[in-house]
PDB file of C-alpha atoms in Angstrom:
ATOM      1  CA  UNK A  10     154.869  59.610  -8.119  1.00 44.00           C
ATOM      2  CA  UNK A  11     152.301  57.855  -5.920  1.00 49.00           C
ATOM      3  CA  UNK A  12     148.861  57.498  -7.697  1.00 47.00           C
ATOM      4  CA  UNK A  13     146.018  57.949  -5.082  1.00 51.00           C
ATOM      5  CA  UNK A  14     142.370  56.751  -5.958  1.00 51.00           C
ATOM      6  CA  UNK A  15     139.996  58.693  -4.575  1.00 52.00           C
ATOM      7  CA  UNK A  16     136.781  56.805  -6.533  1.00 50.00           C
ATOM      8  CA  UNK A  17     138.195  53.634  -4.652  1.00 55.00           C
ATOM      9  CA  UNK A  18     138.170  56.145  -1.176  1.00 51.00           C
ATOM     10  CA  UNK A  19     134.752  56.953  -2.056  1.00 51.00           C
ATOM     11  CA  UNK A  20     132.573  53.539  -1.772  1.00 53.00           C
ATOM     12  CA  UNK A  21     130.142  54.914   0.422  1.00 59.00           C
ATOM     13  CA  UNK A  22     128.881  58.471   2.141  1.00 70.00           C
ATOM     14  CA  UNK A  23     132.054  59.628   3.944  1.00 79.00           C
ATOM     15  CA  UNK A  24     132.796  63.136   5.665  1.00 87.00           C
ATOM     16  CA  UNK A  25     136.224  64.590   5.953  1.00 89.00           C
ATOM     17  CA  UNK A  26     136.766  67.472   8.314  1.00 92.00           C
ATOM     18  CA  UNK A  27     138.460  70.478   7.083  1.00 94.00           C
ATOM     19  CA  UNK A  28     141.857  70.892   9.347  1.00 96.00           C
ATOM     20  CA  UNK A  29     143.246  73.641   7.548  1.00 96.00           C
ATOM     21  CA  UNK A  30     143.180  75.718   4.183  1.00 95.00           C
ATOM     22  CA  UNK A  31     144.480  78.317   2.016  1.00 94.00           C
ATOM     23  CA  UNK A  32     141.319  80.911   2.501  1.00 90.00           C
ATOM     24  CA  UNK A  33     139.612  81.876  -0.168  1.00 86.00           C
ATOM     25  CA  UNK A  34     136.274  84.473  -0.419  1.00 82.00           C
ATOM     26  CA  UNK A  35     134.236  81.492  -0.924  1.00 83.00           C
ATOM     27  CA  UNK A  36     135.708  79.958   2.672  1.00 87.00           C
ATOM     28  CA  UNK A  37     136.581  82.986   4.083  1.00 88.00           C
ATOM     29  CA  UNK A  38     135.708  83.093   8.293  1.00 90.00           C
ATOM     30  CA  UNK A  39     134.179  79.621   8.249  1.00 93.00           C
ATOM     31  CA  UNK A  40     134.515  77.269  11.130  1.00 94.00           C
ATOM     32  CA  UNK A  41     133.425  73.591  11.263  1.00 95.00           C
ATOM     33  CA  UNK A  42     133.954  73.222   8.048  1.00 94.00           C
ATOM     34  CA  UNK A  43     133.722  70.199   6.524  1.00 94.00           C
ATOM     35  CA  UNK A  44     132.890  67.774   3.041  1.00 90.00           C
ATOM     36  CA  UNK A  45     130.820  64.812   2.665  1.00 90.00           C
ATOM     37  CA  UNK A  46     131.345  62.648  -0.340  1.00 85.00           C
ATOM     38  CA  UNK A  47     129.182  60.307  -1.951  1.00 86.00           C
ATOM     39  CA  UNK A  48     129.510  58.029  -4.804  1.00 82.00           C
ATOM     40  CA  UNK A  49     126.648  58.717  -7.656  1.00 82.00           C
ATOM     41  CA  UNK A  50     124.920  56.195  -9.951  1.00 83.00           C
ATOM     42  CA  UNK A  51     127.102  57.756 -12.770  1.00 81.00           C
ATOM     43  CA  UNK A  52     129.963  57.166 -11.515  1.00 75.00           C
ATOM     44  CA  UNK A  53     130.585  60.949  -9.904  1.00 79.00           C
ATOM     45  CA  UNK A  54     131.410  61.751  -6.995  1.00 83.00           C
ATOM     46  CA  UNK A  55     128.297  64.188  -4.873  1.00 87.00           C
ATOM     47  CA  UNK A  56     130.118  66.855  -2.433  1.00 88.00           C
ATOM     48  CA  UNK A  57     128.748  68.474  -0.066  1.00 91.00           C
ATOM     49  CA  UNK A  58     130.251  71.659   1.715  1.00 91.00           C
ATOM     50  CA  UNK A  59     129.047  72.641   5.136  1.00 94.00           C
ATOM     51  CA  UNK A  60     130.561  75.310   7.108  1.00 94.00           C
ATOM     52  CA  UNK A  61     129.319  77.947   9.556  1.00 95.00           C
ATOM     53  CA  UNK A  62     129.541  81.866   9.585  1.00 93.00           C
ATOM     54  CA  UNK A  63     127.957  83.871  11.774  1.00 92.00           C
ATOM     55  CA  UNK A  64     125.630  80.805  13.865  1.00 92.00           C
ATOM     56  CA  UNK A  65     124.435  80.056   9.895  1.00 94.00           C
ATOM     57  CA  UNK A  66     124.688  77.081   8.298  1.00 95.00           C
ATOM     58  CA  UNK A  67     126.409  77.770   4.880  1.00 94.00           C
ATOM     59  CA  UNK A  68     126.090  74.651   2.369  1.00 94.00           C
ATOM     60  CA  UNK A  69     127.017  74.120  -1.592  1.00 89.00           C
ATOM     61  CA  UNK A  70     126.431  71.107  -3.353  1.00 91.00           C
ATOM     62  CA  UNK A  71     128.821  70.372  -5.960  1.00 89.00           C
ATOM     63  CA  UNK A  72     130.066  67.225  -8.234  1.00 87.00           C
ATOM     64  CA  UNK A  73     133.325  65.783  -9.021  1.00 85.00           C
ATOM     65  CA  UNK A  74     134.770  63.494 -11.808  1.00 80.00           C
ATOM     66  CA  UNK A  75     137.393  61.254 -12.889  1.00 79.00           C
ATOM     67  CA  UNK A  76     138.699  62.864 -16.032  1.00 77.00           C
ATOM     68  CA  UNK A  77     141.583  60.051 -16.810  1.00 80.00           C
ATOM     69  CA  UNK A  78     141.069  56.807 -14.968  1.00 75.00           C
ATOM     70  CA  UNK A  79     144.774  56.299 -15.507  1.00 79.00           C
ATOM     71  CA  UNK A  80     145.728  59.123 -12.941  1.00 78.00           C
ATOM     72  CA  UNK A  81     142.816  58.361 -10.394  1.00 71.00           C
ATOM     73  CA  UNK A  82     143.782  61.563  -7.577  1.00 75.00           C
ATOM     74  CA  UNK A  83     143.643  64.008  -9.902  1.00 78.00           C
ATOM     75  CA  UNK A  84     139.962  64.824 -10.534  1.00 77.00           C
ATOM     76  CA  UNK A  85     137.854  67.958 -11.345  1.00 80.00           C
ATOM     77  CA  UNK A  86     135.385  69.489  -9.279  1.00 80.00           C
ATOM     78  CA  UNK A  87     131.967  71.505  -9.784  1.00 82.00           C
ATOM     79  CA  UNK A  88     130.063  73.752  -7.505  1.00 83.00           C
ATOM     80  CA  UNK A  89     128.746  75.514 -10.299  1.00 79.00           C
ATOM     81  CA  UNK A  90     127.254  74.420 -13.677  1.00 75.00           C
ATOM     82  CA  UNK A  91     129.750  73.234 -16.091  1.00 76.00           C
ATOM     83  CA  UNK A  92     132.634  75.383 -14.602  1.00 83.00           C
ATOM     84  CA  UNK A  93     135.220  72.921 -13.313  1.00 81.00           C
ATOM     85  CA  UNK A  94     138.579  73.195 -10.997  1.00 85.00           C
ATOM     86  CA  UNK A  95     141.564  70.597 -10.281  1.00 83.00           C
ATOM     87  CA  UNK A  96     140.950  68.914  -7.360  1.00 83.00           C
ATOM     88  CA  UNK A  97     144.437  66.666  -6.683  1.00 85.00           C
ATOM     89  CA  UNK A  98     144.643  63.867  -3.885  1.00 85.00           C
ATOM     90  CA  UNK A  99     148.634  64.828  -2.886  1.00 88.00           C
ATOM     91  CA  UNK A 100     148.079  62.011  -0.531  1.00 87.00           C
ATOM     92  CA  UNK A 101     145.977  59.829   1.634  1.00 86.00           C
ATOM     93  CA  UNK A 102     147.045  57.900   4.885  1.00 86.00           C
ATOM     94  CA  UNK A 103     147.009  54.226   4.273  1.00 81.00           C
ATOM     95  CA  UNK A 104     144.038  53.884   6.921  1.00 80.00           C
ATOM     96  CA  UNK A 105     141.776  57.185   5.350  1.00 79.00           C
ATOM     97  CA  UNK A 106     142.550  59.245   8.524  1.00 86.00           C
ATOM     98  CA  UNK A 107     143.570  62.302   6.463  1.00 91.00           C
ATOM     99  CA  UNK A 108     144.133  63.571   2.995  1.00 89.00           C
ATOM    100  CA  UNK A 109     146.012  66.190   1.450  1.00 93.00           C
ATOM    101  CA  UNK A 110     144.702  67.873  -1.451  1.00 90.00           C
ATOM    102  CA  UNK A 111     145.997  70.660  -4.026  1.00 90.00           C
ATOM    103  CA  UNK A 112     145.608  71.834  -7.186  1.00 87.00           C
ATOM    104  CA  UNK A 113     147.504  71.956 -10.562  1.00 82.00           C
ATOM    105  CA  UNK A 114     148.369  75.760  -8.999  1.00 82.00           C
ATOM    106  CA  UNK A 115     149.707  76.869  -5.896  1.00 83.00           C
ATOM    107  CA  UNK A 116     146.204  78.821  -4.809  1.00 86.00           C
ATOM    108  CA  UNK A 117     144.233  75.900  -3.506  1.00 89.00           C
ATOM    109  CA  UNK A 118     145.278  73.309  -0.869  1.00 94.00           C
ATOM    110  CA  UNK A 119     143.797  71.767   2.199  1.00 93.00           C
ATOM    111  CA  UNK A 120     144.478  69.827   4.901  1.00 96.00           C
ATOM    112  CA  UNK A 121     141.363  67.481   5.752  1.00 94.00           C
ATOM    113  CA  UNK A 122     140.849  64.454   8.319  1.00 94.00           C
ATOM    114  CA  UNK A 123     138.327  62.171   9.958  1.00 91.00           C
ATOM    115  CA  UNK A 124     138.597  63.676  13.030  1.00 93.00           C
ATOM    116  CA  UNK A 125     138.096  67.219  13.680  1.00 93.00           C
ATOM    117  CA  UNK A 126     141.498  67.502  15.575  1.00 92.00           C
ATOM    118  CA  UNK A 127     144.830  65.720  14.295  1.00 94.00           C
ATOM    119  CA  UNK A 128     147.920  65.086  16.775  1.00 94.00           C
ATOM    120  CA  UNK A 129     150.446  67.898  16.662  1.00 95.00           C
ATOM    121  CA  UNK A 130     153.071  65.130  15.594  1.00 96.00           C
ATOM    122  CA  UNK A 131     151.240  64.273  12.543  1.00 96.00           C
ATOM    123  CA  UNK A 132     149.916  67.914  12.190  1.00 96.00           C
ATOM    124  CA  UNK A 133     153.700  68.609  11.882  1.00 97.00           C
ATOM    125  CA  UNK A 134     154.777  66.199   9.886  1.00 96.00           C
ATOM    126  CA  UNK A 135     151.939  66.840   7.058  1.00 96.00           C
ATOM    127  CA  UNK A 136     153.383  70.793   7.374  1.00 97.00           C
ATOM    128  CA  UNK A 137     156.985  69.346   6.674  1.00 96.00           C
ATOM    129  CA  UNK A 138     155.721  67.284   3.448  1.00 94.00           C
ATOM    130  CA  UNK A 139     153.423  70.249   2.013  1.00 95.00           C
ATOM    131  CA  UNK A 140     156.675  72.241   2.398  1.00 95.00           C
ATOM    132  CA  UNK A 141     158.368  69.458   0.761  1.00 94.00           C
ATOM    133  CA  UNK A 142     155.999  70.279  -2.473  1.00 92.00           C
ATOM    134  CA  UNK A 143     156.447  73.848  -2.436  1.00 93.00           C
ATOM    135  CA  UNK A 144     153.427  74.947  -0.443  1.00 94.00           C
ATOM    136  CA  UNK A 145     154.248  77.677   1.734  1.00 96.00           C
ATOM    137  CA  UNK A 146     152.497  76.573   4.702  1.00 96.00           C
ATOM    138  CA  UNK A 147     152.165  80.167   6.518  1.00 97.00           C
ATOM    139  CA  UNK A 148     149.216  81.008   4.460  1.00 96.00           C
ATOM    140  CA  UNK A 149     147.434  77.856   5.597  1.00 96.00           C
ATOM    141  CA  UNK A 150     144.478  78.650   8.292  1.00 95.00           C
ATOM    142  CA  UNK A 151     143.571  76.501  10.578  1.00 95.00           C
ATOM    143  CA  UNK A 152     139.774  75.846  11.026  1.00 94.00           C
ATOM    144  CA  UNK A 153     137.975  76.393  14.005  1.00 89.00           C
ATOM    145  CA  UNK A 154     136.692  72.944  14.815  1.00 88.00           C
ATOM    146  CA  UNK A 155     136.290  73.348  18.445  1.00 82.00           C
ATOM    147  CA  UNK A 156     134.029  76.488  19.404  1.00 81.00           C
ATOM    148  CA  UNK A 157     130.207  76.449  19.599  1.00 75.00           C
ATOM    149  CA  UNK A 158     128.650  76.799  16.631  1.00 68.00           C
TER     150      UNK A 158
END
């Protein structure tokens, strides 16, 4: 399978835009969501989460490492203390316009771009792939990018 480095994605500050998800209670009703990464002085990766609920602001500062360099997309994630979740780059477009990332289960998965919209051709195709994994791709929500804040 196709390794994807996300350290090498992550040279400088970078924001993805959150296109779609599989909601959770800690992402449940918000819109312009979105995650800026940064690359630490220890070689982590800072996240930030922003989203808003409500004309709020919601943010949650987390950190993210590179448990096996030999397997670079699959990485764990912290938003709190030392717990840590699988974070997996499923893939990333050769020119960094969108990512795909899951999880070693079938509970987490989002669809994320540089661009708070994506064209319905490639919005479709990236359906037809995550289908192509097993994702079932009816729970997804899409994320109000769009409407005032």
């Amino acid at each position: 399978s196709q390794r994807y480095d996300f350290i090498e994605f992550t040279p400088h500050i970078f924001t993805l835009i959150q296109i779609a998800r599989y909601d959770h209670r800690f992402e449940q009703e918000l819109t312009h969501v979105s995650a800026t990464y940064s690359l630490r002085e220890d070689g982590k990766i800072e996240v930030l989460n922003e989203g808003w609920k409500d004309g709020e602001l919601k943010q949650i500062k987390g950190k993210a490492k590179q448990p096996d360099p030999n397997d670079p997309g699959k990485l764990k994630v912290s938003f709190f203390l030392w717990f840590y979740a699988d974070y997996y780059v499923l893939e990333i477009d050769p020119d960094y316009q969108y990512v795909l990332i899951g999880s070693s289960s079938d509970k987490y998965l989002w669809i994320m771009s540089r661009d708070k919209t994506i064209p319905d051709t490639l919005r479709d195709e990236l359906l037809q792939k995550l289908q192509a994994r097993g994702y079932d791709t009816n729970r997804l929500v899409f994320v109000d990018q769009q409407t005032a804040k």
